PDB file of C-alpha atoms in Angstrom:
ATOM      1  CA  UNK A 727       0.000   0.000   0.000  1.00  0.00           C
ATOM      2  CA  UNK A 728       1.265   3.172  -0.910  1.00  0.00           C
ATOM      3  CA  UNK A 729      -0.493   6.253   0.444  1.00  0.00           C
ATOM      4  CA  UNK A 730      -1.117   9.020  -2.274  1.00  0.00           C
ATOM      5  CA  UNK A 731      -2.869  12.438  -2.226  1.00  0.00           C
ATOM      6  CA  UNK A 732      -6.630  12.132  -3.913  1.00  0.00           C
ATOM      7  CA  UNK A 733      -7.884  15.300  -6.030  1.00  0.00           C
ATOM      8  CA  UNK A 734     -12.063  15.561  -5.689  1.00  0.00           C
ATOM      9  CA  UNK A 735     -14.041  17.708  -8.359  1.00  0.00           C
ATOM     10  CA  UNK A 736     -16.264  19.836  -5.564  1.00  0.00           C
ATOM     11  CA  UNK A 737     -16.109  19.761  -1.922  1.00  0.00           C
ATOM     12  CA  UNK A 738     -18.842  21.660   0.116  1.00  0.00           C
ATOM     13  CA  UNK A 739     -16.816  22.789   3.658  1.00  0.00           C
ATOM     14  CA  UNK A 740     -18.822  24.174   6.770  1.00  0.00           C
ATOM     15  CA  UNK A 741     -17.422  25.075   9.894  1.00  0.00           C
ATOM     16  CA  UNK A 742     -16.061  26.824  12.680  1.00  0.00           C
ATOM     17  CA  UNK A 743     -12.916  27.807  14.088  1.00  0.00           C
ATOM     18  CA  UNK A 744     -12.372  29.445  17.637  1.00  0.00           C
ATOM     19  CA  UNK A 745      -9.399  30.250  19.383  1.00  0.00           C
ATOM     20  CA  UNK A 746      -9.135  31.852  22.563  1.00  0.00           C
ATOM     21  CA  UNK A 747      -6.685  33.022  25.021  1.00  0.00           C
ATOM     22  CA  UNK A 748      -6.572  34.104  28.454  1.00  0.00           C
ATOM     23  CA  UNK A 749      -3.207  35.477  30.163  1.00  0.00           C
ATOM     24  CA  UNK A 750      -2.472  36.701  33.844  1.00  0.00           C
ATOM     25  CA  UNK A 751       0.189  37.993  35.958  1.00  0.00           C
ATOM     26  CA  UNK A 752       0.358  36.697  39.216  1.00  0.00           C
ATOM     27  CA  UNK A 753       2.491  37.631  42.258  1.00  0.00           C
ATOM     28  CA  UNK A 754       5.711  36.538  42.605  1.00  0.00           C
ATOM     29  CA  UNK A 755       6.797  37.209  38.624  1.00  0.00           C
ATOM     30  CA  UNK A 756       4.334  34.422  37.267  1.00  0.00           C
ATOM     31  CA  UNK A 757       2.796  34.520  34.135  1.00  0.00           C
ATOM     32  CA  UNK A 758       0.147  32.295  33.464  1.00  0.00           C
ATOM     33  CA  UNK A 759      -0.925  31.941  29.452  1.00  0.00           C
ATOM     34  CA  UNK A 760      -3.793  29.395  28.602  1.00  0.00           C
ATOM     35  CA  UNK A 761      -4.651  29.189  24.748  1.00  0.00           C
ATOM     36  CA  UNK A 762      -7.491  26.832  23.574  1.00  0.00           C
ATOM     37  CA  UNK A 763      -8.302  26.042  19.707  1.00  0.00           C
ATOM     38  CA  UNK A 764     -11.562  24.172  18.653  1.00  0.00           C
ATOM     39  CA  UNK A 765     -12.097  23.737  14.775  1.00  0.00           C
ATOM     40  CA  UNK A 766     -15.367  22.087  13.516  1.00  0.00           C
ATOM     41  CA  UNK A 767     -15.271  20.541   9.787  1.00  0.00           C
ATOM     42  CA  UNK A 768     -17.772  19.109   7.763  1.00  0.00           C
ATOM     43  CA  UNK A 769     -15.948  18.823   4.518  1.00  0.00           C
ATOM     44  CA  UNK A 770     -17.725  16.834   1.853  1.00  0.00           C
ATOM     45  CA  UNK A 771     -17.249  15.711  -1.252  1.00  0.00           C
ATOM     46  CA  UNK A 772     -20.171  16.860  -3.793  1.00  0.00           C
ATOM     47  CA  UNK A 773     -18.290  15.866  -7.369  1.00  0.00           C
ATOM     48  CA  UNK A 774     -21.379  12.946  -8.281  1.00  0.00           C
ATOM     49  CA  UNK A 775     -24.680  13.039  -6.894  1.00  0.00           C
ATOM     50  CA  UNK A 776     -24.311   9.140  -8.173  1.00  0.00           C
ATOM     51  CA  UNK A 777     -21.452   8.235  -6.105  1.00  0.00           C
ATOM     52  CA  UNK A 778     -21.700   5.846  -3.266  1.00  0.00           C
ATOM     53  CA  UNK A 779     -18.970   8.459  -1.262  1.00  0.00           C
ATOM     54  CA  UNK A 780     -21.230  11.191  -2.413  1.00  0.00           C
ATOM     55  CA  UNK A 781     -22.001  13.805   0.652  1.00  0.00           C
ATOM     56  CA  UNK A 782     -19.331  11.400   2.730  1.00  0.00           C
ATOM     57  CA  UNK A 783     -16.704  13.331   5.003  1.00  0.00           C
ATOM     58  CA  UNK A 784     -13.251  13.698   3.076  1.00  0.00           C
ATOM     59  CA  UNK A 785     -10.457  11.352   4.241  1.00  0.00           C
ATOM     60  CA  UNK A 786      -8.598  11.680   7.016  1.00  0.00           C
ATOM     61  CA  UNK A 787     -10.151  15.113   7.720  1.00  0.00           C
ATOM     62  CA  UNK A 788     -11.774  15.447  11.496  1.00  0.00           C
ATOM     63  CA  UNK A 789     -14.487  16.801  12.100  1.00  0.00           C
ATOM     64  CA  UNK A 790     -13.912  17.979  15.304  1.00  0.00           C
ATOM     65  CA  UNK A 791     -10.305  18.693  16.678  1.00  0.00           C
ATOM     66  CA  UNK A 792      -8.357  21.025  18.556  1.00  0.00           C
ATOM     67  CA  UNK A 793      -5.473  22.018  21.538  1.00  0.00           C
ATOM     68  CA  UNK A 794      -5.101  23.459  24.345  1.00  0.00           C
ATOM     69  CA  UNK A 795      -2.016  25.120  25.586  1.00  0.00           C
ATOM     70  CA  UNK A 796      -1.179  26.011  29.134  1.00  0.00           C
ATOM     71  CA  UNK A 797       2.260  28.055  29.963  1.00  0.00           C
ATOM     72  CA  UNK A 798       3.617  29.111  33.168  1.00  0.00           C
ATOM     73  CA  UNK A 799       6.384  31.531  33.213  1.00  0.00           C
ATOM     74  CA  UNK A 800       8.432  32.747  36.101  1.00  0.00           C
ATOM     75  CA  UNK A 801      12.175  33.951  36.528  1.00  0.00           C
ATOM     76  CA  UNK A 802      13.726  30.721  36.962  1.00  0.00           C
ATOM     77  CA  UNK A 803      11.847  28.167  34.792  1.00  0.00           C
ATOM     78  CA  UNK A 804       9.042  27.755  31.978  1.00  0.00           C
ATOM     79  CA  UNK A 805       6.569  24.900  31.703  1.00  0.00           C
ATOM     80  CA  UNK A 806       4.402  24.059  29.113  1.00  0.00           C
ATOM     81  CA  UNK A 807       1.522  21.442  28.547  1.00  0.00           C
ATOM     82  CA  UNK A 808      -0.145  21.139  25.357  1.00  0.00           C
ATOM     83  CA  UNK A 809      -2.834  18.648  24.515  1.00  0.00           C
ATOM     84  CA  UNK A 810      -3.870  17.878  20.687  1.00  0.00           C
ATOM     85  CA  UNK A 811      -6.888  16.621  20.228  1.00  0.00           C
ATOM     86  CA  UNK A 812      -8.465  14.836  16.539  1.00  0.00           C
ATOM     87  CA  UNK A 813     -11.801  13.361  16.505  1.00  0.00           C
ATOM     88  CA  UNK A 814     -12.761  10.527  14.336  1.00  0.00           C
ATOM     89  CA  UNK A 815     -12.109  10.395  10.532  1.00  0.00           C
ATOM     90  CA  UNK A 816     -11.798   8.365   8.048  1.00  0.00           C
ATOM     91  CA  UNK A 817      -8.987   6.527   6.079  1.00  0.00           C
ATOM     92  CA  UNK A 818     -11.036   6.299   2.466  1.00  0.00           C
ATOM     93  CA  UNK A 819     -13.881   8.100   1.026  1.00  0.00           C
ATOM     94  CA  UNK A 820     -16.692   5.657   2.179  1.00  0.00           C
ATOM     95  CA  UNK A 821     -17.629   6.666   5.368  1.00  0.00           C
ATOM     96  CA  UNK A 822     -18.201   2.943   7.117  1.00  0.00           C
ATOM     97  CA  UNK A 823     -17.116   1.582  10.029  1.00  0.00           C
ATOM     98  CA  UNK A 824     -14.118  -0.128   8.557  1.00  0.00           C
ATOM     99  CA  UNK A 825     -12.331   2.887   7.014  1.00  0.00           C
ATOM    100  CA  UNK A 826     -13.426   4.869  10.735  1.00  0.00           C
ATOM    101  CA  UNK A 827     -10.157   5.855  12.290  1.00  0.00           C
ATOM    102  CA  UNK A 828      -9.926   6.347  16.071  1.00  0.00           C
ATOM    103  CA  UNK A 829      -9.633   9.684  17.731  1.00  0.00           C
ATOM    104  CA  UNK A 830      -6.926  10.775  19.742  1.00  0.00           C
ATOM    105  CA  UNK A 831      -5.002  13.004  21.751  1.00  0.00           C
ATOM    106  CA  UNK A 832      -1.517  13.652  22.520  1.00  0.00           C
ATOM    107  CA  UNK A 833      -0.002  15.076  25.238  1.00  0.00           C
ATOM    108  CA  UNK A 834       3.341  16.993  25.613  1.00  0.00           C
ATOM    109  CA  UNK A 835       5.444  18.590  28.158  1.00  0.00           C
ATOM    110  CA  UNK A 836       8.124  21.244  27.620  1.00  0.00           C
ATOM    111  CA  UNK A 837      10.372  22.913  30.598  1.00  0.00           C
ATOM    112  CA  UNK A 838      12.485  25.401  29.253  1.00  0.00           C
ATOM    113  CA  UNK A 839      15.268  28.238  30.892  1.00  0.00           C
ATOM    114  CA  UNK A 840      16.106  31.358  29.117  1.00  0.00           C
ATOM    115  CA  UNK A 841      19.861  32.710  29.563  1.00  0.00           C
ATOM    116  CA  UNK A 842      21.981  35.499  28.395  1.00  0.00           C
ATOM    117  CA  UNK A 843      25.372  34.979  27.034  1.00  0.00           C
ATOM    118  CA  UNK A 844      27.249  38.473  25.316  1.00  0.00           C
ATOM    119  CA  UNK A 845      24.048  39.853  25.083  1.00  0.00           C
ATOM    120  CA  UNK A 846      22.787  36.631  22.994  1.00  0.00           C
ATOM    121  CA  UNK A 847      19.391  34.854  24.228  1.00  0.00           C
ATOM    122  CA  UNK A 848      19.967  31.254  24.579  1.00  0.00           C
ATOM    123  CA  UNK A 849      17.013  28.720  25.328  1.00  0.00           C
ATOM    124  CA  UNK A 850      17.669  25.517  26.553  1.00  0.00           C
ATOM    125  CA  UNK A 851      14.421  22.714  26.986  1.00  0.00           C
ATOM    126  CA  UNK A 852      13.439  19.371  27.175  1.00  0.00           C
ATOM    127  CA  UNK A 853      10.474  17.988  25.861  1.00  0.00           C
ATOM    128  CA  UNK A 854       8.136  15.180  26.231  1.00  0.00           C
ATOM    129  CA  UNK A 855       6.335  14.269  23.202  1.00  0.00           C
ATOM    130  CA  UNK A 856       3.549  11.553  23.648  1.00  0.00           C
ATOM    131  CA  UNK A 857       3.669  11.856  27.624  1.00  0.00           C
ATOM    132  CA  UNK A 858       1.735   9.243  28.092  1.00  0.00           C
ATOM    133  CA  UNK A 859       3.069   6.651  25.030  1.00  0.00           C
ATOM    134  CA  UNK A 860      -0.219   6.171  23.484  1.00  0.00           C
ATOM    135  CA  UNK A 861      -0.631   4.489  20.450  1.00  0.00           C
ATOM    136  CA  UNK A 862      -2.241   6.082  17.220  1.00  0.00           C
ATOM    137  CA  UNK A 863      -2.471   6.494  13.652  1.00  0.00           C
ATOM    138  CA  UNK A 864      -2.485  10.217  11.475  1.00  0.00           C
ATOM    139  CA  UNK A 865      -2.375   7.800   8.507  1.00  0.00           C
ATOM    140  CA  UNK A 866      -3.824   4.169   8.593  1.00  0.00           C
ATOM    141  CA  UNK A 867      -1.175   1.728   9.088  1.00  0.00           C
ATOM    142  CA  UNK A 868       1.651   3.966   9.946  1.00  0.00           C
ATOM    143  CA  UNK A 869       1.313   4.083  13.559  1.00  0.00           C
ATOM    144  CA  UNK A 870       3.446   7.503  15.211  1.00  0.00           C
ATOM    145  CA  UNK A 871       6.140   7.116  17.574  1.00  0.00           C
ATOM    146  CA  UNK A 872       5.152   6.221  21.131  1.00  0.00           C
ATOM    147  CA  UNK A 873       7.033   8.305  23.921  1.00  0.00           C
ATOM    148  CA  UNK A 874       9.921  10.729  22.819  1.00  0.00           C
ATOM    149  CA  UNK A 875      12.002  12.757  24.342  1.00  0.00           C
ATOM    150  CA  UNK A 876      13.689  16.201  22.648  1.00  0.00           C
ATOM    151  CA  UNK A 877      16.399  18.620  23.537  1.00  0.00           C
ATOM    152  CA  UNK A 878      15.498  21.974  22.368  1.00  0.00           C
ATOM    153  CA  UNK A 879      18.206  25.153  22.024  1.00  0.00           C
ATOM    154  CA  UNK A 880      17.398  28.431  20.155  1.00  0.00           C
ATOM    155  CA  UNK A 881      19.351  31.209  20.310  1.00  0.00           C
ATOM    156  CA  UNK A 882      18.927  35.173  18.755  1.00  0.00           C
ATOM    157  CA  UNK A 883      22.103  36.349  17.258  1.00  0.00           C
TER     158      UNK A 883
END
């Protein structure tokens, strides 16, 4: 099986997208950010009235999915927690159970410490990807890496 990109005539889209964030500064230099995304899709394909996948949901597109980012900042240390959400989908253009991908959601974890060196910025972090090692698919049979672990450094020169 080799996974390739599929061109439709007409797709009809509806939906929503919403994003909203909240920050606060709290006593003792903490900064609190919270971000949360929601998108809503219900993109069909319309090419042939006659099709059997006629009015079905494209592949592989949710219909509901999202994030939701929380950041706490103070002198000494950043963390960050982000969860990804996707809602079902599915793998092909008929929408039956058998083509029905799961949902899922994916958790990560980022601590982070800003320092200056000659008046350069320098970011050091260590991620989690996958906190919690679940198992899931973007694309059917290609299953994503379970638990991963990243060092991160940016610098501004």
């Amino acid at each position: 099986f080799i996974w390739s990109i599929i061109n439709y005539g007409q797709v009809k889209i509806n939906g929503i997208d919403i994003q909203t964030m909240f920050r606060v500064y709290l006593p003792y230099s903490l900064d609190l950010t919270l971000r949360a995304t929601y998108s809503y899709q219900d993109a069909v394909d319309i090419t042939d009235k006659t099709s059997q996948t006629y009015n079905n949901q494209i592949p592989y597109t949710p219909i509901n999915s999202g994030s939701l980012f929380l950041n706490i900042t103070n002198p000494f240390i950043d963390i960050a927690y982000t969860i990804n959400f996707v809602g079902k989908r599915f793998a092909l253009a008929e929408n039956i159970d058998r083509n029905l991908l799961k949902p899922y959601q994916d958790h990560s974890l980022t601590i982070s410490k800003d320092f200056y060196l000659n008046k350069h910025k320098i970011n050091i972090g260590l991620s989690c990807l996958n906190l919690f090692g679940n198992q899931y698919e973007v694309v059917r049979n290609y299953p994503m890496p379970q638990r991963q672990f990243r060092i991160n450094l940016k610098t501004n020169l």
